[in-house]
mmCIF file of C-alpha atoms in Angstrom:
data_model
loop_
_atom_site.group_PDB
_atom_site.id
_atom_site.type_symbol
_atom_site.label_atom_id
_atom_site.label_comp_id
_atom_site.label_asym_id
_atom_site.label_seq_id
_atom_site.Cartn_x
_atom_site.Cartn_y
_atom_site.Cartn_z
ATOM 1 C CA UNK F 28 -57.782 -153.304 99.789
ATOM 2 C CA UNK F 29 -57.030 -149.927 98.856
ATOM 3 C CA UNK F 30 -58.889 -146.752 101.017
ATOM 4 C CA UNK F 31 -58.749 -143.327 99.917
ATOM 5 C CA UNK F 32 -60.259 -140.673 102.442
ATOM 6 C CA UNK F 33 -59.188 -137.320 100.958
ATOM 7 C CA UNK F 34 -61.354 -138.129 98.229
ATOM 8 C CA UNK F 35 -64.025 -135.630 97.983
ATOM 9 C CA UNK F 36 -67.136 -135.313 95.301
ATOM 10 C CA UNK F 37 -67.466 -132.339 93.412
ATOM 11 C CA UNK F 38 -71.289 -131.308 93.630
ATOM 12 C CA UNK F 39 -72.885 -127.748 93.458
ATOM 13 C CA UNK F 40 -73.614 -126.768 96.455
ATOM 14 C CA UNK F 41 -77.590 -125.791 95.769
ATOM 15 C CA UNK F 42 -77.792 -129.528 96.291
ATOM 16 C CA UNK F 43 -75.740 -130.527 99.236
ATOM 17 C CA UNK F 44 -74.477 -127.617 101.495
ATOM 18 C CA UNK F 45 -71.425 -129.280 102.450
ATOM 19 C CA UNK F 46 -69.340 -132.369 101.296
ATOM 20 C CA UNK F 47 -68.077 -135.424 103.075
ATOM 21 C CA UNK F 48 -65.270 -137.938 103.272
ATOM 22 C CA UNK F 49 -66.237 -141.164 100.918
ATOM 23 C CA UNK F 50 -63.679 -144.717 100.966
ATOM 24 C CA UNK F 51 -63.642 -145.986 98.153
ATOM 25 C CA UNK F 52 -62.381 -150.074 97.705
ATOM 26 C CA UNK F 53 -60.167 -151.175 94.609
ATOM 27 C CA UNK F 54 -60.685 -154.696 93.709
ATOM 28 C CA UNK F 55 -56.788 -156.304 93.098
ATOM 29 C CA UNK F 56 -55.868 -159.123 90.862
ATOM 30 C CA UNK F 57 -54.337 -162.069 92.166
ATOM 31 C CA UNK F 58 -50.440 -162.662 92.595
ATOM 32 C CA UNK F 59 -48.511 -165.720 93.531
ATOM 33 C CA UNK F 60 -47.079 -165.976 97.014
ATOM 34 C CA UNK F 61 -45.585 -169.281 96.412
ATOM 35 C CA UNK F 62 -44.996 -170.635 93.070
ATOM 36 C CA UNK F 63 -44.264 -173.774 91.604
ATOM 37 C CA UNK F 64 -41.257 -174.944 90.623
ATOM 38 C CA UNK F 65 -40.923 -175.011 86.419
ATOM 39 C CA UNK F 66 -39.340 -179.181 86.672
ATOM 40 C CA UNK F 67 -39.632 -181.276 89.410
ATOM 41 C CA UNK F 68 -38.053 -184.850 89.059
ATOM 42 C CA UNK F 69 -38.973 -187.779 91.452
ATOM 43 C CA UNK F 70 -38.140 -191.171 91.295
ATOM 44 C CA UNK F 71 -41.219 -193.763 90.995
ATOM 45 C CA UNK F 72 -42.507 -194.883 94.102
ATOM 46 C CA UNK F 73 -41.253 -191.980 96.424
ATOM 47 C CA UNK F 74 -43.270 -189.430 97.530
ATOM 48 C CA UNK F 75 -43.929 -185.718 96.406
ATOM 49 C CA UNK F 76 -45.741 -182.906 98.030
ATOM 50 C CA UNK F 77 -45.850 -179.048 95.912
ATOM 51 C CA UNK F 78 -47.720 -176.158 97.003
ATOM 52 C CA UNK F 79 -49.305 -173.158 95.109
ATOM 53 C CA UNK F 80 -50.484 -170.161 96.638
ATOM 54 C CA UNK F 81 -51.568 -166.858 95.588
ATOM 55 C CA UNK F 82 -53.431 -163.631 96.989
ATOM 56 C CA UNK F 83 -55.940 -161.287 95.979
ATOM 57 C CA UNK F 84 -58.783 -158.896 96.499
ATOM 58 C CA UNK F 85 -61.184 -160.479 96.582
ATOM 59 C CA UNK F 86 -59.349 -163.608 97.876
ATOM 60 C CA UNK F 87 -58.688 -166.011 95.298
ATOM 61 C CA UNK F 88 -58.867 -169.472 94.395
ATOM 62 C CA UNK F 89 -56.202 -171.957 93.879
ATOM 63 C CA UNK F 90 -56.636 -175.060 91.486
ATOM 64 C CA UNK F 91 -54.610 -177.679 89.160
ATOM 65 C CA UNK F 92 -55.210 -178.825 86.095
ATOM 66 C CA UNK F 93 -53.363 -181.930 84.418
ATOM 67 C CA UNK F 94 -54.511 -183.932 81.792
ATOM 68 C CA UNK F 95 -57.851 -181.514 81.521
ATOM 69 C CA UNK F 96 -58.739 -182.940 84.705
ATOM 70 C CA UNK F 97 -59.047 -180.511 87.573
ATOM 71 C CA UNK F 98 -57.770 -181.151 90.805
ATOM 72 C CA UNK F 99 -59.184 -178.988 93.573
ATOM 73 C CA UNK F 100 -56.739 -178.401 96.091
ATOM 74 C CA UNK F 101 -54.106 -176.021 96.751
ATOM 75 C CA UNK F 102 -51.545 -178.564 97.309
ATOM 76 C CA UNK F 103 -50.265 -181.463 95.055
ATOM 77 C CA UNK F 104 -49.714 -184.524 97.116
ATOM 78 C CA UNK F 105 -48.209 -187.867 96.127
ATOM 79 C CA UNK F 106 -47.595 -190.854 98.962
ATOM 80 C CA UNK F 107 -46.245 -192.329 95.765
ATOM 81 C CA UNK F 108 -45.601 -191.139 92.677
ATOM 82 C CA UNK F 109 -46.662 -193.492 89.989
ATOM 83 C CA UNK F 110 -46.032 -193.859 86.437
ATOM 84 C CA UNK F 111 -49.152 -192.050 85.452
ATOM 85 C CA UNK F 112 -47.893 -189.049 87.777
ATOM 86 C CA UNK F 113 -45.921 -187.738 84.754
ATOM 87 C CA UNK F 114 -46.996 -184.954 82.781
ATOM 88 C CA UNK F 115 -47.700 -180.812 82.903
ATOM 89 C CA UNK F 116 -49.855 -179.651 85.894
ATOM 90 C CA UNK F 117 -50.821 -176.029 85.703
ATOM 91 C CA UNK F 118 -51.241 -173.934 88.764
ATOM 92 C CA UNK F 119 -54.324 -171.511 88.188
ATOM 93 C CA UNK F 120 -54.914 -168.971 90.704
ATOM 94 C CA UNK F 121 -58.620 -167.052 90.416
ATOM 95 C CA UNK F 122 -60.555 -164.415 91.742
ATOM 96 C CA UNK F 123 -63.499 -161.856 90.124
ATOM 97 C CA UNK F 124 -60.788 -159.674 88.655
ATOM 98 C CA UNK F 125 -58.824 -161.948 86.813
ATOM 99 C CA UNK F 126 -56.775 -165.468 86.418
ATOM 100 C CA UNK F 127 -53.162 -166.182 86.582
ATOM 101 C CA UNK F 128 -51.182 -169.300 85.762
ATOM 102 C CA UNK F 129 -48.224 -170.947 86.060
ATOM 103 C CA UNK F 130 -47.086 -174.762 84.936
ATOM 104 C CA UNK F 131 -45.045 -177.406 86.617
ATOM 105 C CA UNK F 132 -43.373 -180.718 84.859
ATOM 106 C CA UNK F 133 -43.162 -183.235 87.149
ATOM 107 C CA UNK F 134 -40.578 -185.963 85.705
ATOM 108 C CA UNK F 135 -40.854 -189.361 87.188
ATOM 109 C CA UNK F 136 -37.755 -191.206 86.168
ATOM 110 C CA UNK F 137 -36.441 -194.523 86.964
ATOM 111 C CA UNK F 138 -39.494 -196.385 85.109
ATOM 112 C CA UNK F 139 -40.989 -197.670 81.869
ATOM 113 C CA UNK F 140 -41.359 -194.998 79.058
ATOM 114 C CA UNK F 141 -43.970 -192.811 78.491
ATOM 115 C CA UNK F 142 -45.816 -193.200 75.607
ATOM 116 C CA UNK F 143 -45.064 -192.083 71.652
ATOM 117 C CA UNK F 144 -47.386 -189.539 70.253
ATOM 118 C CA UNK F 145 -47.869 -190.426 66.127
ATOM 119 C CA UNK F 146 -47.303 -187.319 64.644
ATOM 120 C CA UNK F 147 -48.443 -188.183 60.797
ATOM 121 C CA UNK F 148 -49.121 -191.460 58.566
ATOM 122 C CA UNK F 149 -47.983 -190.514 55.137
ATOM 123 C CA UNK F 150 -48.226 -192.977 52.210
ATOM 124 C CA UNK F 151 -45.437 -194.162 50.156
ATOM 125 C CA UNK F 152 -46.660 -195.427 47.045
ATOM 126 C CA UNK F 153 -49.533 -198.023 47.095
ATOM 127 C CA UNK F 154 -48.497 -200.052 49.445
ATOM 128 C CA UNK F 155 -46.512 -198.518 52.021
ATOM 129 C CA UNK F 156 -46.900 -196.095 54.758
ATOM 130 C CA UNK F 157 -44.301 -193.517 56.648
ATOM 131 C CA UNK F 158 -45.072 -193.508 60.291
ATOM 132 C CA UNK F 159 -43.228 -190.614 62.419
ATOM 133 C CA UNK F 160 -43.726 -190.207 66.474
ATOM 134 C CA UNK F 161 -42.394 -188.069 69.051
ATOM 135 C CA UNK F 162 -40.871 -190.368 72.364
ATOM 136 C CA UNK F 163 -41.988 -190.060 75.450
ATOM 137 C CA UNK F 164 -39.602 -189.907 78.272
ATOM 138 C CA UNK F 165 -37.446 -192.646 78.590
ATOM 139 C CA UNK F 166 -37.553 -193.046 81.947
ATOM 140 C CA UNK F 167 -33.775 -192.398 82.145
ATOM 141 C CA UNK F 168 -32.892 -195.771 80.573
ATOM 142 C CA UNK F 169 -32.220 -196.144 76.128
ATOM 143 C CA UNK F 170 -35.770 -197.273 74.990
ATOM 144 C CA UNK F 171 -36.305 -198.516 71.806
ATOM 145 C CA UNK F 172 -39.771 -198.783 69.553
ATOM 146 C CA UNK F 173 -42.158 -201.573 68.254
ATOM 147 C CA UNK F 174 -44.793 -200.264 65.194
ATOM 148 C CA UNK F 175 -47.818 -202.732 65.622
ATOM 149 C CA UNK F 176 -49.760 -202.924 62.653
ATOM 150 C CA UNK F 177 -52.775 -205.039 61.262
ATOM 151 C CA UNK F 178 -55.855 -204.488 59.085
ATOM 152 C CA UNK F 179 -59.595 -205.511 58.951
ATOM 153 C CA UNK F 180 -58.597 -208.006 55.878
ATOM 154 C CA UNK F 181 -55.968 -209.509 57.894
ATOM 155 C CA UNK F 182 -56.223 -209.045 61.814
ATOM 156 C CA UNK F 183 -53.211 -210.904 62.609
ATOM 157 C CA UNK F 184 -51.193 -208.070 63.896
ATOM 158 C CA UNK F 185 -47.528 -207.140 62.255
ATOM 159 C CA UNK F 186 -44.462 -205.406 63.540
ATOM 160 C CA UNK F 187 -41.351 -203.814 62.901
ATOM 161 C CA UNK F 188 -38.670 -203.065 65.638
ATOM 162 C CA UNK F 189 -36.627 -199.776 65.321
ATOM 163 C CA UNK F 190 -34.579 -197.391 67.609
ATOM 164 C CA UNK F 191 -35.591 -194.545 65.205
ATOM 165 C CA UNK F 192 -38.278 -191.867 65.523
ATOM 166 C CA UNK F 193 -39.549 -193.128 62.088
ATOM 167 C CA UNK F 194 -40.595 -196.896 60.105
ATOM 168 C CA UNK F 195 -41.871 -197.723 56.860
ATOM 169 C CA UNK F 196 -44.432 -200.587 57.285
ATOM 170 C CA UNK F 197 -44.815 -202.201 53.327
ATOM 171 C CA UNK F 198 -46.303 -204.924 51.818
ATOM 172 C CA UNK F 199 -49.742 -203.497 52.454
ATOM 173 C CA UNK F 200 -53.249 -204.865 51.220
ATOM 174 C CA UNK F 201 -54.586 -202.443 48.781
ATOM 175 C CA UNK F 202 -57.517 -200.725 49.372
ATOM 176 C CA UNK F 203 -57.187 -201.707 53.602
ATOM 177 C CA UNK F 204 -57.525 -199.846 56.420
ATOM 178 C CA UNK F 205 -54.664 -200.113 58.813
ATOM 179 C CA UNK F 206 -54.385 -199.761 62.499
ATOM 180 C CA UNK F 207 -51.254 -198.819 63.842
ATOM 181 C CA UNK F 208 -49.364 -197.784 67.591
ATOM 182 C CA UNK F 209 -46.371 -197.557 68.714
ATOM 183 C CA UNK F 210 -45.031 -199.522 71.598
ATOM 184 C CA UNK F 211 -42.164 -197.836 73.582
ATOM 185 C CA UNK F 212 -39.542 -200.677 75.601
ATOM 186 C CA UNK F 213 -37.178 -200.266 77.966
ATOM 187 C CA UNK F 214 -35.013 -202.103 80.456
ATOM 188 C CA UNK F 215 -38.766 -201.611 83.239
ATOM 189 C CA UNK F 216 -41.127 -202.283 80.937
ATOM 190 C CA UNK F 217 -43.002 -201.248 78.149
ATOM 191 C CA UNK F 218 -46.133 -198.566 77.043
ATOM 192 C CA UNK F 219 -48.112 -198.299 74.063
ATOM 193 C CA UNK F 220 -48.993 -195.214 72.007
ATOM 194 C CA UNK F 221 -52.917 -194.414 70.644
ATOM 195 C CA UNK F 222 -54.070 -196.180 68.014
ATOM 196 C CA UNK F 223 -54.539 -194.112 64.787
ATOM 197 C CA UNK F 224 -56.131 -195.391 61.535
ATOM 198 C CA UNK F 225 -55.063 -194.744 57.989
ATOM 199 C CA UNK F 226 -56.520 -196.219 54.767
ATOM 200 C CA UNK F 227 -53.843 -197.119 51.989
ATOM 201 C CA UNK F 228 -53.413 -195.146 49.210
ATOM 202 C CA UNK F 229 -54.333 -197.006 46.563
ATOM 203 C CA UNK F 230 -55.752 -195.929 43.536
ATOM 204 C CA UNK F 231 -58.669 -197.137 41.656
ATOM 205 C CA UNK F 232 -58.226 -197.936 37.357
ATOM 206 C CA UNK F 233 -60.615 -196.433 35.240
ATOM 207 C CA UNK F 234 -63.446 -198.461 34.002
ATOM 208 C CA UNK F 235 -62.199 -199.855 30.238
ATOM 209 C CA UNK F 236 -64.421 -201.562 27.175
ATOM 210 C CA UNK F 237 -67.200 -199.134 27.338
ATOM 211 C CA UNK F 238 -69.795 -199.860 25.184
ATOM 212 C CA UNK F 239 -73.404 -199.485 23.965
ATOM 213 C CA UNK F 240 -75.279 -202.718 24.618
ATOM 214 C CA UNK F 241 -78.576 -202.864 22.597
ATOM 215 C CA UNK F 242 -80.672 -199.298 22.244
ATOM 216 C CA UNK F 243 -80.673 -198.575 25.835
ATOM 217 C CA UNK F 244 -77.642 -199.997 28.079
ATOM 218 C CA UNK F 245 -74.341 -198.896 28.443
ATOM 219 C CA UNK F 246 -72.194 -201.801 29.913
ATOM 220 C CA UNK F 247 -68.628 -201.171 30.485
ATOM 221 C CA UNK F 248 -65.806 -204.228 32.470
ATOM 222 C CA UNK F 249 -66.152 -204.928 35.992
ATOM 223 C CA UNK F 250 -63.107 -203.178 38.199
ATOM 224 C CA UNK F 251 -61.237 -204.826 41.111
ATOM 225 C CA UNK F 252 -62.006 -203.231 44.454
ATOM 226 C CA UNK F 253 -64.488 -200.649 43.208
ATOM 227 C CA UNK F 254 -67.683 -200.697 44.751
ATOM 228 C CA UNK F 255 -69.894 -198.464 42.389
ATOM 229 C CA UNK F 256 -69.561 -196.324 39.585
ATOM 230 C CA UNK F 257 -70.002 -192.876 38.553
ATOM 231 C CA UNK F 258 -71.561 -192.022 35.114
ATOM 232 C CA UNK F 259 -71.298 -188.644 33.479
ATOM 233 C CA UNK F 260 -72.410 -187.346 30.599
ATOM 234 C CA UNK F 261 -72.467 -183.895 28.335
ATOM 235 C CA UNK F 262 -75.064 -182.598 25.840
ATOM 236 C CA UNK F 263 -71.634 -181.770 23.643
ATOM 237 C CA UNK F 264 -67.706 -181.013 23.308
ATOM 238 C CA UNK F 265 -68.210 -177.613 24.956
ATOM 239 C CA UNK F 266 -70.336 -178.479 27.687
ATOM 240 C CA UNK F 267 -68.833 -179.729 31.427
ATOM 241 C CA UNK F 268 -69.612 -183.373 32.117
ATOM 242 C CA UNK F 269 -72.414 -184.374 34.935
ATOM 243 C CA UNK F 270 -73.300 -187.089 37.083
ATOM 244 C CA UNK F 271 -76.442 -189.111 35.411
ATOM 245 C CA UNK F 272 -76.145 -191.717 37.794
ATOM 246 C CA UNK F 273 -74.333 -193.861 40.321
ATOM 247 C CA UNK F 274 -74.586 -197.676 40.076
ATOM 248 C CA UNK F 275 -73.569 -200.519 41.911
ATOM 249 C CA UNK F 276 -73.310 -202.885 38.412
ATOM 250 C CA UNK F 277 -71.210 -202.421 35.789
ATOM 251 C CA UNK F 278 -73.819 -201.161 33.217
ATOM 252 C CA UNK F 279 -76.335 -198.040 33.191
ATOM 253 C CA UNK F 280 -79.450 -197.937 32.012
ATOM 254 C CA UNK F 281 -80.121 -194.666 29.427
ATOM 255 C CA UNK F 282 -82.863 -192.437 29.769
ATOM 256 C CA UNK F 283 -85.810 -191.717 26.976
ATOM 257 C CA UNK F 284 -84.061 -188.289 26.980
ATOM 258 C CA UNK F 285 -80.267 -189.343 26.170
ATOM 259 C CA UNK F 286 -80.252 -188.264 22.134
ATOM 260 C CA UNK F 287 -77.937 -189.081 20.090
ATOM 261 C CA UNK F 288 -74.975 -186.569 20.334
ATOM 262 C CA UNK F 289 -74.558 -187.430 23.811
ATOM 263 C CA UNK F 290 -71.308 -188.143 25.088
ATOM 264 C CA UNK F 291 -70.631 -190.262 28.310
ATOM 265 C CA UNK F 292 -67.784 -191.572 30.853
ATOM 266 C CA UNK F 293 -67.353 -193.780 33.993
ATOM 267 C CA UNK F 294 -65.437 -193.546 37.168
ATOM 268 C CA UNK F 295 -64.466 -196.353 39.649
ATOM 269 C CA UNK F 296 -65.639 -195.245 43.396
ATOM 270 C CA UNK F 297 -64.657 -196.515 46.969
ATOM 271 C CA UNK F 298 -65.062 -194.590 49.977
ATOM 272 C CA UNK F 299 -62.882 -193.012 51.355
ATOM 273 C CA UNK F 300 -60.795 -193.140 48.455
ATOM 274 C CA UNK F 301 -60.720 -190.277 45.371
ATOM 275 C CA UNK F 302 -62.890 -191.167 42.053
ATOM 276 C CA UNK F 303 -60.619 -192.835 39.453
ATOM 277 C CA UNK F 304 -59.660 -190.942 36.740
ATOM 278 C CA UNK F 305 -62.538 -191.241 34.093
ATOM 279 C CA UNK F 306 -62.684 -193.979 31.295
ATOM 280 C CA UNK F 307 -62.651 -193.275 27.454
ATOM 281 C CA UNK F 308 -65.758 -190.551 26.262
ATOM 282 C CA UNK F 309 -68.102 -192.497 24.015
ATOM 283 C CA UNK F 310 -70.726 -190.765 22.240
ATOM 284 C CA UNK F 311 -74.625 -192.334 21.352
ATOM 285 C CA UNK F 312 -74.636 -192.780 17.884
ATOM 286 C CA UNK F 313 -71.296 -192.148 16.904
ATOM 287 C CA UNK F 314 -70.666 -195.852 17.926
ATOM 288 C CA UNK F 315 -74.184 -197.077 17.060
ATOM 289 C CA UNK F 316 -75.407 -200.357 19.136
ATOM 290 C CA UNK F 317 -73.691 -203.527 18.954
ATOM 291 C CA UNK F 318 -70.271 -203.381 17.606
ATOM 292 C CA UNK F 319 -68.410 -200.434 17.435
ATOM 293 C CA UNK F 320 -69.277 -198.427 13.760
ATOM 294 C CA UNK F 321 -65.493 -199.211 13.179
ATOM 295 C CA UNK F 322 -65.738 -203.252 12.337
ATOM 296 C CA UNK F 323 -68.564 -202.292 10.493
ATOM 297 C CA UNK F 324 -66.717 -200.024 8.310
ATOM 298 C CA UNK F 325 -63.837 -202.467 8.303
ATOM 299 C CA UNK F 326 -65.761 -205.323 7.256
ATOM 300 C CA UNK F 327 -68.206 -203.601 4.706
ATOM 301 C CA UNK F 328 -64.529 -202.442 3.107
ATOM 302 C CA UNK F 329 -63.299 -205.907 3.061
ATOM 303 C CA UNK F 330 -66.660 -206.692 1.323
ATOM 304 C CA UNK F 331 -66.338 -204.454 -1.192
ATOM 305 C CA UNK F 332 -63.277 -205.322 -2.093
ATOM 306 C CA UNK F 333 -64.386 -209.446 -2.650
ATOM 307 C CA UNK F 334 -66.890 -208.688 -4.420
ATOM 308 C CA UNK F 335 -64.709 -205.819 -6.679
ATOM 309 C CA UNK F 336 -61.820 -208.752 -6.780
ATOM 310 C CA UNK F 337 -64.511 -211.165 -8.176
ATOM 311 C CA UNK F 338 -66.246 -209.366 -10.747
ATOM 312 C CA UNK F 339 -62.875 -207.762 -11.960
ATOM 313 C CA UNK F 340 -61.595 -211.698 -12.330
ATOM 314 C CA UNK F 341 -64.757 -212.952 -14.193
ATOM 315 C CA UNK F 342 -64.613 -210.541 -16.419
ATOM 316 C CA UNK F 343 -61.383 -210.599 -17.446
ATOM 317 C CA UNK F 344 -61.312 -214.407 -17.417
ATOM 318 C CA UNK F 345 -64.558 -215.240 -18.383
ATOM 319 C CA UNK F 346 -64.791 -214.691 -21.487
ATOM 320 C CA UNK F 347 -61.198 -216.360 -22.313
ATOM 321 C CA UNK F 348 -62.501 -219.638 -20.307
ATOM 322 C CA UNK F 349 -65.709 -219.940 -22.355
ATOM 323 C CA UNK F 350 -63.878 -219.431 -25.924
ATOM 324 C CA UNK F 351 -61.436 -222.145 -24.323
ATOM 325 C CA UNK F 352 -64.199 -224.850 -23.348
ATOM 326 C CA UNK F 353 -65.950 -223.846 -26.881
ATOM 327 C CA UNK F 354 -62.679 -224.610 -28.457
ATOM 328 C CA UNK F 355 -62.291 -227.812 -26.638
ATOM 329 C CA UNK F 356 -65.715 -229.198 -27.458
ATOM 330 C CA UNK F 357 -64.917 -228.428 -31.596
ATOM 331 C CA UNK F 358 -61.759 -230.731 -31.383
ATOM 332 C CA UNK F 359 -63.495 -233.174 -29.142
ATOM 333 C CA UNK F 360 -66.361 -233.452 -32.075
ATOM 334 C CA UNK F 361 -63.926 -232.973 -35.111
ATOM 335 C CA UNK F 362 -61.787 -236.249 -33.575
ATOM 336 C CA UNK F 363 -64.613 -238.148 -32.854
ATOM 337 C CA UNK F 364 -65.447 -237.754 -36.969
ATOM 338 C CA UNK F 365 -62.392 -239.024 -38.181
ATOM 339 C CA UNK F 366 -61.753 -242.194 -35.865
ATOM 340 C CA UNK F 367 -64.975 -243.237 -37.789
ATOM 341 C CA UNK F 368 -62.621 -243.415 -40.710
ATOM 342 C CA UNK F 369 -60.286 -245.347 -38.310
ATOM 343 C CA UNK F 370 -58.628 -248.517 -40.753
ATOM 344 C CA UNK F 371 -59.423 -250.804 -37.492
ATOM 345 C CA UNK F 372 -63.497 -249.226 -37.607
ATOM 346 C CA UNK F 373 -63.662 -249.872 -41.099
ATOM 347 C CA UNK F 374 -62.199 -253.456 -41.317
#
């Protein structure tokens, strides 16, 4: 506290004929007395005792925080420190005026690890995935790492031993979602990281064969692993395509308003996965209903031609095959006249 008696108020003296001492009382902000030490290591099992103390006006108060938990006590005490001791505990010293901090890492060695935090899951193709960590502690012995892995398609659980601070797991189901820790060993024991969860990034074909099935369906070949499908259409080439519809089968039924002129394309979905990229554009009417206008063209051109072919070939053969037949029938009748003047007939 802070008193100053020499202070004196300046008033006119119409009002008060004659002035007076006043104290006036400074409120200060806290400041350590005793701080905590930046690193404190301790073996597991032995005890620990640290103390944090501070000073103020008005008096302040003295708390710990590790893990977000609060601990409400001037004094850290540990009969025995455990292997959940470890960590950051912040010394926070309060009052009205304002808050001060300082942070302690207590170290407890001689035990298992502490655990790996996974840092990212990055995929490597469509099948593989990149998992990186950051070690825990050691515990002052060479620890090594286990990546655990399994999926809801196959819950048998996989793993892949390294020494590194990175694995690749591969040989991954397509379209799965993965669930993967870390496990941290050394020569005490063992700990396990959190579990994080990554789909695979796999990547969903475009729908193929669409097609115009009678005057009001457009059907287009079932996809592997899609679970719906995205139709979009555009009134013409320099309009954006929009959803019509999203549909579960592999064929959408078309509106009384769809006129001819209308163009149209599918996407493959799956959540969480991106849209596919779309299929081919097909247009109503272009194609007409049925088979594509193509085979028809293609077989009314081989048509043509047959029938071209055969009328070119009768009638430049025709003619020449009649004359020959008539010609054949004259000698068949002029030979049957003269064996009737056969010697052997006429004997």
């Amino acid at each position: 506290m802070v008193e100053y008696s020499d202070v004196k108020l300046k008033i006119p003296l119409a009002e008060v004929p004659y002035s007076k001492p006043i104290k006036i009382l400074l409120p200060e902000p806290p400041v350590f007395i005793n701080r905590p030490p930046p690193e404190l290591r301790v073996f597991e099992g032995a005890p620990a005792e640290v103390s944090c103390e501070g000073f103020g006006d008005p008096l302040p108060i003295v708390y710990w925080i590790h893990s977000e938990k609060r601990i409400s006590s001037a004094v850290l005490s540990f009969p025995s420190v455990s292997h959940s001791d470890h960590g950051v505990y912040e010394c926070i010293i309060s009052n009205a005026v304002s808050s001060i901090s300082s942070t302690m890492n207590l170290i407890v060695d001689r035990t298992r690890p502490q655990p790996a935090v996974i840092d990212s899951v990055e995929c490597v193709g469509d099948e593989a995935m990149l998992v990186n960590w950051t070690p825990g502690f050691n515990g002052s012995y060479p620890q090594s790492f286990v990546v655990h892995y399994s999926s809801d398609e196959d819950p048998s659980e996989k793993s892949l031993l390294t020494t590194s601070k990175s694995a690749t797991i591969g040989d991954l189901e397509a379209f799965s979602k993965y669930r993967i820790h870390v496990e941290s060993r050394n020569q005490k024991g063992s700990t396990n990281s959190s579990t994080v969860e990554k789909h695979v990034c796999s990547t969903l074909p475009s729908p193929a064969n669409v097609r115009f099935s009678g005057e009001s369906e457009l059907r287009w070949d079932p996809v592997e692993f899609a679970r719906s499908y995205r139709v979009e259409s555009r009134f013409d080439k320099m309009s954006a395509f929009e959803g019509v519809g999203e549909v579960f089968d592999p064929f959408f039924r078309l509106r009384p308003e769809f006129r001819p002129g209308r163009s149209f394309r599918v996407r493959s979905l799956r959540d969480p996965y991106e849209p596919s990229v779309p299929s081919r554009t097909i247009t109503l009417g272009s194609t007409g209903y049925g088979p594509p206008s193509m085979w028809w063209a293609v077989f009314g051109g081989f048509l043509f031609f047959f029938l071209f072919l055969t009328l070119y070939l009768y009638s430049k053969y025709g003619r020449y095959l009649n004359r020959r037949r008539r010609k054949d029938k004259h000698y068949n009748d002029y030979g049957d006249f003269l064996g009737f003047f056969h010697p052997r007939r006429l004997q």
